[in-house]
Coordinates of C-alpha atoms in Angstrom, one line a residue:
M1 CA 7.4 -89.9 7.9
R2 CA 8.6 -86.6 6.6
A3 CA 7.7 -83.3 8.4
I4 CA 7.8 -79.8 6.8
I5 CA 7.7 -76.7 9.1
I6 CA 7.2 -73.3 7.6
G7 CA 8.9 -70.7 9.8
A8 CA 12.2 -71.0 11.7
G9 CA 11.2 -68.7 14.6
M10 CA 11.0 -69.8 18.2
G11 CA 7.9 -72.0 17.6
G12 CA 9.1 -73.6 14.4
L13 CA 12.5 -74.6 15.7
F14 CA 11.1 -75.8 19.0
T15 CA 8.5 -77.9 17.3
A16 CA 11.1 -79.4 15.0
L17 CA 13.0 -80.6 18.1
A18 CA 9.8 -81.9 19.7
L19 CA 8.6 -83.8 16.7
R20 CA 11.9 -85.5 16.5
E21 CA 11.4 -86.6 20.1
S22 CA 8.2 -88.4 19.1
G23 CA 10.2 -91.0 17.2
V24 CA 7.9 -91.3 14.2
F25 CA 9.6 -89.1 11.7
K26 CA 12.4 -89.9 9.4
S27 CA 13.3 -86.3 8.5
I28 CA 12.2 -82.8 9.6
N29 CA 12.8 -79.8 7.3
V30 CA 12.3 -76.2 8.4
Y31 CA 11.8 -73.5 5.8
E32 CA 12.4 -69.8 6.7
Q33 CA 11.8 -66.8 4.4
T34 CA 14.6 -64.7 5.8
R35 CA 18.2 -65.3 4.8
T36 CA 19.8 -64.9 8.2
P37 CA 18.3 -65.7 11.6
A38 CA 16.8 -62.5 13.1
T39 CA 13.8 -61.5 15.3
A40 CA 12.1 -58.2 15.9
G41 CA 11.5 -56.9 19.4
A42 CA 13.5 -56.9 22.6
G43 CA 12.7 -59.0 25.6
L44 CA 10.4 -61.9 26.5
N45 CA 10.1 -64.4 29.3
V46 CA 10.1 -68.2 29.1
A47 CA 7.9 -69.1 32.0
P48 CA 8.0 -72.4 33.9
N49 CA 5.3 -74.0 31.6
G50 CA 7.7 -73.3 28.7
A51 CA 11.0 -73.8 30.5
R52 CA 10.3 -77.3 31.6
L53 CA 9.7 -78.2 27.9
C54 CA 13.0 -76.6 26.9
K55 CA 14.8 -78.6 29.6
W56 CA 13.1 -81.8 28.2
L57 CA 14.6 -81.1 24.7
G58 CA 18.0 -80.1 25.9
I59 CA 17.6 -76.4 25.1
D60 CA 20.1 -74.3 27.1
L61 CA 18.3 -71.2 28.3
D62 CA 20.8 -70.1 30.9
G63 CA 24.2 -70.9 29.5
G64 CA 26.4 -68.7 27.2
D65 CA 28.4 -65.6 27.8
P66 CA 26.1 -62.6 28.8
K67 CA 28.9 -60.2 27.8
G68 CA 29.3 -61.9 24.4
P69 CA 28.3 -60.4 21.0
S70 CA 24.6 -60.1 20.1
G71 CA 23.5 -62.8 17.7
A72 CA 26.0 -65.4 18.8
I73 CA 24.9 -69.0 18.5
D74 CA 25.2 -69.7 22.2
G75 CA 23.3 -70.6 25.3
G76 CA 20.2 -68.4 26.1
R77 CA 22.0 -66.0 28.5
A78 CA 18.7 -65.6 30.5
A79 CA 18.3 -63.4 33.5
I80 CA 16.8 -65.2 36.5
L81 CA 15.0 -62.5 38.4
E82 CA 14.1 -62.5 42.1
T83 CA 10.9 -60.5 42.4
T84 CA 8.2 -58.6 40.6
R85 CA 7.5 -55.0 41.7
N86 CA 4.3 -53.1 41.2
I87 CA 5.0 -49.4 41.6
G88 CA 1.8 -47.7 42.3
P89 CA 0.7 -44.1 41.6
D90 CA 0.7 -43.4 45.4
G91 CA 4.4 -44.3 45.6
V92 CA 3.7 -47.6 47.3
V93 CA 5.8 -50.5 46.0
S94 CA 4.4 -54.0 46.4
T95 CA 7.0 -56.8 45.9
K96 CA 6.3 -60.4 45.2
P97 CA 8.9 -63.2 45.0
I98 CA 8.9 -65.0 41.6
D99 CA 7.9 -68.6 42.0
H100 CA 10.5 -70.5 40.1
N101 CA 9.4 -73.8 41.5
T102 CA 5.6 -73.9 41.1
S103 CA 3.5 -76.7 42.4
A104 CA 5.2 -78.9 39.9
N105 CA 8.2 -78.7 42.2
D106 CA 10.7 -79.1 39.3
G107 CA 12.5 -75.7 39.5
A108 CA 11.7 -75.0 35.9
G109 CA 11.9 -71.3 36.6
F110 CA 11.2 -68.0 34.9
H111 CA 13.9 -67.1 32.3
H112 CA 13.8 -63.5 31.1
M113 CA 15.6 -63.3 27.7
H114 CA 16.5 -61.2 24.8
R115 CA 14.4 -62.6 21.9
L116 CA 17.5 -63.0 19.7
D117 CA 19.3 -64.9 22.5
L118 CA 16.4 -67.4 22.6
L119 CA 16.4 -67.8 18.9
M120 CA 20.1 -68.4 18.9
C121 CA 20.0 -71.1 21.6
L122 CA 17.3 -72.9 19.6
H123 CA 19.5 -72.7 16.5
K124 CA 22.3 -74.1 18.6
R125 CA 20.3 -77.1 19.7
V126 CA 18.9 -77.7 16.2
R127 CA 22.4 -77.7 14.7
E128 CA 23.4 -80.4 17.2
V129 CA 20.9 -82.8 15.5
G130 CA 21.5 -81.5 12.0
P131 CA 22.4 -83.7 8.9
E132 CA 26.1 -83.5 9.7
S133 CA 25.6 -85.0 13.1
G134 CA 24.8 -88.4 11.7
V135 CA 21.7 -88.8 14.0
D136 CA 18.5 -90.5 13.1
C137 CA 15.8 -88.0 12.0
P138 CA 18.0 -85.0 11.3
I139 CA 16.6 -81.5 11.3
Q140 CA 17.6 -79.3 8.3
V141 CA 16.9 -75.6 8.3
H142 CA 16.6 -73.9 4.9
M143 CA 17.0 -70.1 4.8
G144 CA 15.7 -67.7 2.2
K145 CA 12.7 -69.9 1.4
R146 CA 9.5 -67.8 1.0
L147 CA 6.3 -69.8 0.7
H148 CA 4.4 -69.4 -2.5
S149 CA 1.7 -72.1 -2.6
L150 CA 0.5 -75.3 -1.0
E151 CA -1.1 -78.4 -2.4
Q152 CA -2.2 -81.6 -0.6
H153 CA -3.6 -85.0 -1.5
N154 CA -4.5 -88.0 0.5
D155 CA -1.0 -89.1 1.2
V156 CA 1.3 -86.1 0.6
V157 CA 1.4 -82.3 1.0
T158 CA 3.6 -80.1 -1.3
A159 CA 5.0 -76.7 -0.5
T160 CA 6.3 -74.5 -3.4
F161 CA 8.6 -71.6 -2.7
E162 CA 9.0 -68.3 -4.6
D163 CA 12.5 -69.4 -5.9
G164 CA 10.7 -72.3 -7.8
S165 CA 11.9 -75.1 -5.4
S166 CA 9.4 -77.3 -3.7
A167 CA 9.3 -79.8 -0.8
Q168 CA 7.0 -82.8 -0.1
G169 CA 6.1 -84.3 3.2
D170 CA 3.5 -86.3 5.1
L171 CA 2.8 -83.3 7.4
L172 CA 3.1 -79.6 7.1
L173 CA 3.0 -77.2 10.0
G174 CA 2.6 -73.4 9.7
A175 CA 4.8 -71.8 12.3
D176 CA 5.1 -68.6 10.4
G177 CA 3.6 -66.1 12.8
I178 CA 0.8 -63.6 12.9
N179 CA 1.1 -62.9 9.2
S180 CA 1.1 -66.6 8.4
K181 CA 1.1 -67.4 4.7
V182 CA 0.0 -71.0 5.5
L183 CA -3.1 -69.5 7.2
R184 CA -3.9 -67.3 4.3
L185 CA -3.5 -70.1 1.7
V186 CA -5.5 -72.8 3.6
W187 CA -8.0 -70.6 5.5
P188 CA -8.5 -67.4 3.4
E189 CA -11.6 -66.4 5.3
T190 CA -10.0 -65.9 8.7
P191 CA -11.2 -63.2 11.1
A192 CA -10.0 -59.7 10.5
R193 CA -7.6 -58.0 12.8
R194 CA -8.8 -55.7 15.5
W195 CA -6.9 -52.5 16.5
T196 CA -6.5 -52.5 20.3
E197 CA -6.0 -48.7 20.4
V198 CA -2.6 -49.3 22.0
T199 CA 0.8 -48.3 20.6
C200 CA 4.0 -49.6 22.3
Y201 CA 7.7 -49.0 22.3
R202 CA 10.4 -51.6 22.9
G203 CA 14.0 -51.1 23.5
L204 CA 17.1 -52.1 25.6
I205 CA 19.3 -50.1 27.9
P206 CA 22.9 -51.3 28.8
R207 CA 23.6 -51.8 32.5
D208 CA 26.0 -48.9 32.8
K209 CA 23.5 -46.5 31.3
V210 CA 20.8 -47.8 33.7
A211 CA 23.2 -47.1 36.7
A212 CA 23.6 -43.5 35.4
L213 CA 19.9 -42.7 34.9
R214 CA 18.7 -39.4 36.3
K215 CA 15.4 -37.5 36.2
A216 CA 15.1 -34.4 34.0
D217 CA 16.1 -32.2 37.0
G218 CA 19.3 -34.3 37.5
S219 CA 18.1 -36.1 40.7
P220 CA 18.2 -39.9 41.1
L221 CA 15.2 -42.0 40.0
D222 CA 12.8 -42.9 42.7
H223 CA 13.0 -46.6 41.7
N224 CA 16.1 -47.3 39.6
P225 CA 16.1 -50.8 38.2
I226 CA 19.8 -51.1 38.9
D227 CA 18.9 -51.4 42.6
S228 CA 16.6 -54.4 42.1
F229 CA 16.9 -57.6 40.1
S230 CA 13.2 -57.5 39.4
M231 CA 10.4 -57.2 36.9
D232 CA 8.8 -53.7 37.4
S233 CA 5.4 -52.5 36.4
R234 CA 3.9 -49.0 36.4
K235 CA 0.3 -49.1 35.2
H236 CA -2.0 -46.2 34.4
R237 CA -5.4 -46.0 32.9
S238 CA -4.0 -44.8 29.6
A239 CA -0.4 -46.1 29.7
W240 CA 1.8 -48.9 30.9
A241 CA 5.6 -49.0 31.6
M242 CA 7.3 -52.3 32.3
N243 CA 11.0 -53.2 32.6
Y244 CA 13.0 -56.3 33.4
W245 CA 16.6 -57.5 33.0
V246 CA 17.7 -59.8 30.2
R247 CA 21.1 -61.2 29.0
G248 CA 22.1 -62.2 32.5
G249 CA 21.5 -58.6 33.8
E250 CA 23.6 -56.9 31.2
L251 CA 20.6 -55.3 29.4
L252 CA 17.4 -53.8 30.7
N253 CA 14.4 -54.5 28.5
V254 CA 11.9 -51.6 28.5
W255 CA 8.3 -51.9 27.2
L256 CA 6.1 -48.8 27.1
A257 CA 2.5 -48.8 25.9
Y258 CA -0.1 -46.0 25.6
Y259 CA -3.7 -45.7 24.6
E260 CA -3.9 -44.0 21.2
P261 CA -7.1 -44.8 19.3
N262 CA -6.3 -42.8 16.1
A263 CA -2.8 -44.2 15.2
A264 CA -3.2 -43.9 11.4
E265 CA 0.4 -45.1 10.8
F266 CA -0.7 -48.7 11.8
E267 CA -3.3 -49.2 9.1
G268 CA -1.1 -51.6 7.3
D269 CA -0.6 -55.3 8.1
E270 CA -0.8 -56.3 11.7
G271 CA 2.6 -56.7 13.3
D272 CA 3.8 -53.5 11.6
W273 CA 6.7 -51.9 13.4
F274 CA 9.0 -48.9 12.8
S275 CA 12.2 -47.5 14.2
A276 CA 11.3 -44.9 16.7
D277 CA 12.6 -41.5 18.0
P278 CA 13.0 -41.6 21.8
A279 CA 11.9 -38.0 22.0
E280 CA 8.5 -39.0 20.5
F281 CA 7.6 -41.5 23.2
Q282 CA 9.2 -39.4 26.0
E283 CA 6.5 -36.9 25.0
K284 CA 3.8 -39.6 24.9
M285 CA 4.8 -40.9 28.3
N286 CA 5.1 -37.4 29.8
K287 CA 1.6 -36.7 28.6
A288 CA 0.1 -40.0 29.7
F289 CA 1.6 -39.8 33.2
I290 CA 1.1 -36.1 33.7
G291 CA 0.4 -35.4 37.4
D292 CA 1.6 -38.9 38.3
P293 CA 4.7 -39.1 40.6
R294 CA 6.0 -41.9 38.5
R295 CA 6.3 -39.8 35.4
D296 CA 10.0 -38.7 35.7
D297 CA 11.2 -42.3 36.2
V298 CA 9.2 -43.4 33.1
T299 CA 10.4 -40.6 30.9
A300 CA 14.0 -41.3 31.9
L301 CA 13.7 -44.9 31.0
A302 CA 12.0 -43.9 27.7
G303 CA 14.9 -41.6 26.8
A304 CA 17.6 -44.1 27.5
M305 CA 16.5 -46.9 25.2
E306 CA 18.9 -47.7 22.4
N307 CA 17.6 -48.3 18.9
P308 CA 13.9 -48.6 20.0
S309 CA 11.1 -49.8 17.8
K310 CA 7.5 -48.7 17.7
W311 CA 4.6 -51.2 17.3
G312 CA 0.9 -51.0 16.8
L313 CA -0.8 -53.7 18.9
Y314 CA -3.5 -55.7 17.1
D315 CA -5.4 -58.8 18.1
R316 CA -7.5 -61.3 16.2
D317 CA -10.5 -63.3 17.1
A318 CA -9.8 -67.0 17.7
F319 CA -9.9 -69.4 14.8
E320 CA -12.4 -72.3 15.0
H321 CA -10.0 -74.9 13.6
W322 CA -6.2 -75.2 13.3
H323 CA -5.8 -78.1 10.9
E324 CA -7.0 -79.2 7.5
G325 CA -6.0 -82.6 6.2
R326 CA -2.2 -82.9 6.6
I327 CA -1.7 -79.2 7.3
G328 CA -1.8 -77.7 10.8
L329 CA -1.0 -74.4 12.5
L330 CA 0.9 -73.5 15.7
G331 CA 2.0 -70.5 17.7
D332 CA 1.1 -67.1 16.5
A333 CA -0.2 -68.6 13.2
A334 CA -2.8 -70.4 15.2
H335 CA -3.5 -68.1 18.2
P336 CA -1.9 -64.7 17.9
M337 CA -2.0 -62.9 21.3
L338 CA -1.0 -59.7 22.8
P339 CA 2.2 -59.6 25.0
T340 CA 0.4 -58.8 28.3
F341 CA 0.4 -62.3 29.7
G342 CA 4.0 -63.0 28.6
Q343 CA 2.7 -66.3 27.2
G344 CA 3.1 -66.0 23.5
V345 CA 6.3 -68.0 23.1
N346 CA 5.3 -70.4 25.9
Q347 CA 2.1 -71.3 24.2
A348 CA 4.0 -72.0 21.0
F349 CA 6.3 -74.3 23.0
E350 CA 3.2 -76.0 24.5
D351 CA 1.9 -76.5 20.9
G352 CA 5.1 -78.3 19.9
A353 CA 5.2 -80.5 22.9
A354 CA 1.5 -81.5 22.5
L355 CA 2.1 -82.3 18.8
S356 CA 5.0 -84.5 19.8
S357 CA 2.9 -86.5 22.2
C358 CA 0.0 -86.7 19.8
F359 CA 2.2 -88.2 17.0
K360 CA 3.9 -90.5 19.5
L361 CA 0.4 -91.8 20.4
H362 CA -1.1 -91.9 16.8
G363 CA 2.0 -92.6 14.8
A364 CA 1.5 -92.2 11.0
D365 CA -2.2 -91.2 11.3
V366 CA -1.6 -87.5 10.6
Q367 CA -5.2 -86.5 10.7
K368 CA -5.9 -88.2 14.0
A369 CA -2.8 -86.7 15.5
L370 CA -3.7 -83.2 14.4
L371 CA -7.3 -83.5 15.6
H372 CA -6.0 -84.7 19.0
Y373 CA -3.6 -81.8 19.2
E374 CA -6.4 -79.3 18.5
R375 CA -8.7 -80.8 21.1
V376 CA -6.2 -80.6 23.9
R377 CA -4.7 -77.2 22.9
H378 CA -7.5 -75.0 21.5
Y379 CA -9.2 -73.9 24.7
R380 CA -6.0 -73.2 26.7
A381 CA -4.2 -71.2 24.0
T382 CA -7.4 -69.4 23.2
R383 CA -7.9 -68.5 26.8
F384 CA -4.6 -66.7 26.9
Q385 CA -5.3 -65.1 23.5
F386 CA -8.6 -63.8 24.8
S387 CA -7.6 -62.8 28.3
S388 CA -4.4 -60.9 27.1
K389 CA -6.6 -58.2 25.7
F390 CA -8.0 -57.2 29.1
A391 CA -4.8 -56.5 30.9
F392 CA -5.1 -53.1 29.3
K393 CA -7.3 -51.1 31.7
H394 CA -9.0 -49.1 28.9
L395 CA -10.4 -52.4 27.5
E396 CA -11.3 -54.0 30.8
P397 CA -14.9 -53.7 31.9
E398 CA -15.5 -53.0 35.6
D399 CA -16.3 -55.9 37.9
S400 CA -19.7 -56.3 39.4
P401 CA -19.9 -57.6 43.1
Q402 CA -21.4 -60.8 41.8
R403 CA -18.6 -61.4 39.3
R404 CA -15.9 -60.8 42.0
A405 CA -17.6 -63.4 44.2
I406 CA -17.4 -66.0 41.4
L407 CA -13.9 -65.1 40.5
K408 CA -12.9 -65.6 44.2
A409 CA -14.6 -69.0 44.2
A410 CA -12.8 -70.1 41.0
N411 CA -9.5 -68.9 42.5
E412 CA -7.7 -68.8 39.2
R413 CA -5.6 -65.7 38.6
D414 CA -6.5 -64.2 35.2
Y415 CA -3.8 -61.5 35.3
P416 CA -0.1 -61.7 34.6
A417 CA 2.3 -62.5 37.4
F418 CA 3.5 -58.9 37.8
D419 CA 0.0 -57.6 38.6
H420 CA -0.4 -58.0 42.4
E421 CA -4.2 -57.6 42.5
D422 CA -6.2 -60.5 44.0
R423 CA -9.4 -59.8 42.0
A424 CA -9.4 -63.3 40.5
G425 CA -7.8 -65.4 43.2
S426 CA -4.2 -66.3 43.7
D427 CA -3.8 -69.7 42.0
M428 CA -1.3 -69.4 39.0
N429 CA -0.5 -73.1 38.8
W430 CA -3.0 -73.5 36.0
I431 CA -0.6 -71.4 34.0
Y432 CA 2.9 -72.3 35.3
A433 CA 2.7 -75.9 36.6
Y434 CA 1.0 -77.2 33.4
D435 CA 2.8 -79.8 31.3
A436 CA 1.7 -79.8 27.7
R437 CA 3.2 -83.2 27.0
N438 CA 0.3 -84.8 29.0
V439 CA -2.3 -85.2 26.2
G440 CA -4.0 -88.4 27.6
D441 CA -3.8 -91.9 26.2
K442 CA -6.6 -91.7 23.8
M443 CA -8.4 -89.2 21.6
P444 CA -10.6 -86.8 23.6
A445 CA -14.3 -86.9 22.8
K446 CA -14.3 -83.1 22.4
R447 CA -12.1 -80.0 22.7
L448 CA -11.2 -79.6 26.4
G449 CA -12.4 -76.6 28.4
P450 CA -11.3 -75.1 31.7
W451 CA -12.8 -77.8 34.0
D452 CA -10.7 -80.4 32.2
F453 CA -7.5 -78.6 33.2
R454 CA -8.3 -78.3 36.9
P455 CA -6.4 -80.6 39.4
H456 CA -8.7 -83.6 40.0
E457 CA -9.0 -83.0 43.8
L458 CA -10.3 -79.4 43.2
T459 CA -12.8 -80.2 40.5
K460 CA -15.8 -81.1 42.5
A461 CA -15.3 -78.4 45.1
A462 CA -14.7 -75.7 42.5
R463 CA -17.8 -76.7 40.5
R464 CA -19.9 -76.7 43.6
E465 CA -18.7 -73.2 44.6
V466 CA -19.5 -71.8 41.2
A467 CA -22.8 -73.6 40.9
L468 CA -23.9 -72.0 44.2
N469 CA -23.2 -68.6 42.8
L470 CA -24.9 -68.9 39.4
W471 CA -27.4 -66.1 39.0
M472 CA -30.9 -66.9 37.6
P473 CA -32.9 -64.3 35.7
P474 CA -36.3 -63.4 37.2
V475 CA -37.9 -64.6 33.9
P476 CA -35.8 -67.2 32.1
L477 CA -35.8 -67.2 28.3
K478 CA -37.2 -70.2 26.6
G479 CA -35.0 -70.4 23.5
D480 CA -38.1 -71.3 21.5
R481 CA -37.9 -69.0 18.5
T482 CA -35.6 -68.4 15.5
V483 CA -33.3 -65.4 15.3
T484 CA -31.7 -63.9 12.2
R485 CA -28.2 -62.5 12.0
A486 CA -29.7 -59.1 11.2
E487 CA -31.6 -59.1 14.4
V488 CA -28.6 -60.2 16.4
A489 CA -26.6 -57.3 14.9
L490 CA -29.1 -54.8 16.4
H491 CA -28.1 -55.9 19.9
N492 CA -24.5 -54.9 19.6
T493 CA -23.7 -52.8 22.6
Y494 CA -22.3 -53.6 26.0
D495 CA -25.6 -52.8 27.6
D496 CA -27.8 -54.5 25.0
C497 CA -25.8 -57.6 24.1
W498 CA -26.8 -60.7 22.2
I499 CA -24.1 -63.2 21.2
I500 CA -24.0 -66.2 18.9
I501 CA -22.4 -69.5 20.3
R502 CA -22.7 -72.6 18.2
N503 CA -25.6 -71.3 16.2
K504 CA -27.7 -70.4 19.2
V505 CA -28.3 -66.8 20.3
Y506 CA -27.9 -65.8 23.9
D507 CA -28.8 -62.6 25.7
F508 CA -25.8 -61.5 27.7
T509 CA -27.2 -58.2 28.8
E510 CA -27.8 -59.0 32.5
W511 CA -25.8 -62.3 32.6
K512 CA -22.5 -60.7 31.7
D513 CA -21.9 -59.2 35.1
R514 CA -22.5 -62.5 36.8
H515 CA -20.0 -64.7 35.1
P516 CA -16.1 -64.7 35.1
G517 CA -15.8 -64.2 31.4
G518 CA -19.1 -62.4 30.7
P519 CA -18.0 -58.7 30.6
F520 CA -15.0 -59.5 28.4
V521 CA -17.1 -61.5 26.0
A522 CA -19.8 -58.8 25.9
R523 CA -17.3 -56.0 25.3
M524 CA -15.7 -57.8 22.3
F525 CA -18.6 -59.9 20.8
A526 CA -21.9 -58.0 21.2
G527 CA -23.9 -58.7 18.1
K528 CA -21.3 -61.2 16.8
D529 CA -20.3 -64.9 16.8
A530 CA -18.2 -65.8 19.8
T531 CA -18.0 -69.6 19.3
A532 CA -14.3 -69.8 18.7
E533 CA -13.3 -67.9 21.8
F534 CA -16.1 -68.7 24.1
G535 CA -17.7 -71.9 23.0
D536 CA -15.5 -74.3 25.0
Y537 CA -15.6 -72.4 28.2
H538 CA -18.3 -74.1 30.3
S539 CA -18.6 -77.2 32.5
P540 CA -21.6 -79.3 31.7
L541 CA -23.4 -77.8 34.7
A542 CA -22.7 -74.2 33.4
E543 CA -23.8 -75.2 29.9
K544 CA -27.1 -76.4 31.3
H545 CA -27.5 -73.1 33.1
M546 CA -27.0 -71.2 29.9
V547 CA -30.4 -72.5 28.6
H548 CA -32.1 -69.8 30.7
F549 CA -30.4 -67.1 28.6
C550 CA -31.0 -68.6 25.2
V551 CA -33.1 -66.4 22.8
G552 CA -33.3 -69.1 20.2
E553 CA -31.8 -70.9 17.2
L554 CA -29.9 -68.8 14.6
V555 CA -31.1 -68.8 11.0
E556 CA -29.5 -66.9 8.2
N557 CA -32.7 -65.3 6.8
D558 CA -36.3 -64.5 7.7

């Protein structure tokens, strides 16, 4: 078979390597709209769930010369950090060792990297299996190919590019990011973007400049990153400052975010970014952290970034489906997510690994392989997509005592690794010990939800704990009437909240504070359809319990 991948970013190149590993393709061609390999942004982390997959494919995350030129096709030059530090407003610093081993016990590790370094080490590996190598199933990367149109029939899919050339294959995958042309061509009625009311700045500081950092009054920083090979977080209700080392410790990646609901400059396409003036965000951070003892450290970091960029952060509601015929989506094209979990690139890698296993299982049956892929990937990727919104404190609803009790029983941490709160338990193995190559030996009967991802020995105990904490309304609803969309739209506030899930209408008003995902869902989907992001959440027991909150069947009109 012949595979076409649109987009030669991290997800596209990784998936090309993974599909080759399946053994069912004769050729794999990757088409990229830019003329030279490049990527916007500064740092990212390849977490253990992504790193073990890179090791499987022979992708070198750690090799290469950390003092070498930027953009060299080299090993990944990762920084392997020792700890995370949460620097609180009271001056207290909590430190937590980074678990590079996880319960998988394979030492996959966290690899903090410059985005361009990761892209270049992927290009390096792809070149090793290029047409000149003489290997079976070579991977060819074509630059300067901007997609114009798509057409598919029963046995072939054709991509036409703006230069008039075209390509035919048995499979086409859209790995072309949050502004995916594949998505717009095949699924034109996708959910609109949502402004998160957050603007962020990203930039890098060379190691010698970090060592020389001083506060505005000339005194040393309270917590200079040069003294700790760590990932640092300073979080405020309306701002967030985070830094960590990349390129083997030669560069410090700095990420600053602040709450700004009226950022008119970001009214264009999502993903818009601009070159930024350090003085601007020094002023923003100074204002956001006013009266906070961490302010001088934050503004010093802000002022030292070299060639920083400014981004408006948007998110999108989940998509119900990621495939149509011989065409599928992966990575940000399928599930664009905010950077707060540090899982964007890792979930793209998981997509590629799962696709490889699904094609290895189903061979030339493209539709069956894509359906299997969606059923094992949709819930997990959507969970990160959804949860990443609520690491921003201005978006996060307050916990009720009942919800805290259920979160503790579930014991699954729903915050990123660098947040040291225990509000949702301490188990991060569901994130980091996961191996996306394990898709089962037959087609799942349905898309898999959270209970399907629990370790087998924990499943019964965890279900029992949650079941014992399920709240019952004094007067259960009967779900015995019809409800129009117009009526649902009237119940569109956090305190008067009806939500549509699989064409049934549920009253979340009281229920939302008594379920792990309830407040998040109510905040984002009151008066709307939440099927794509919430419809796969429950165990069968919890689905049975939901009957007590069902208003009735949705109908389009009176």
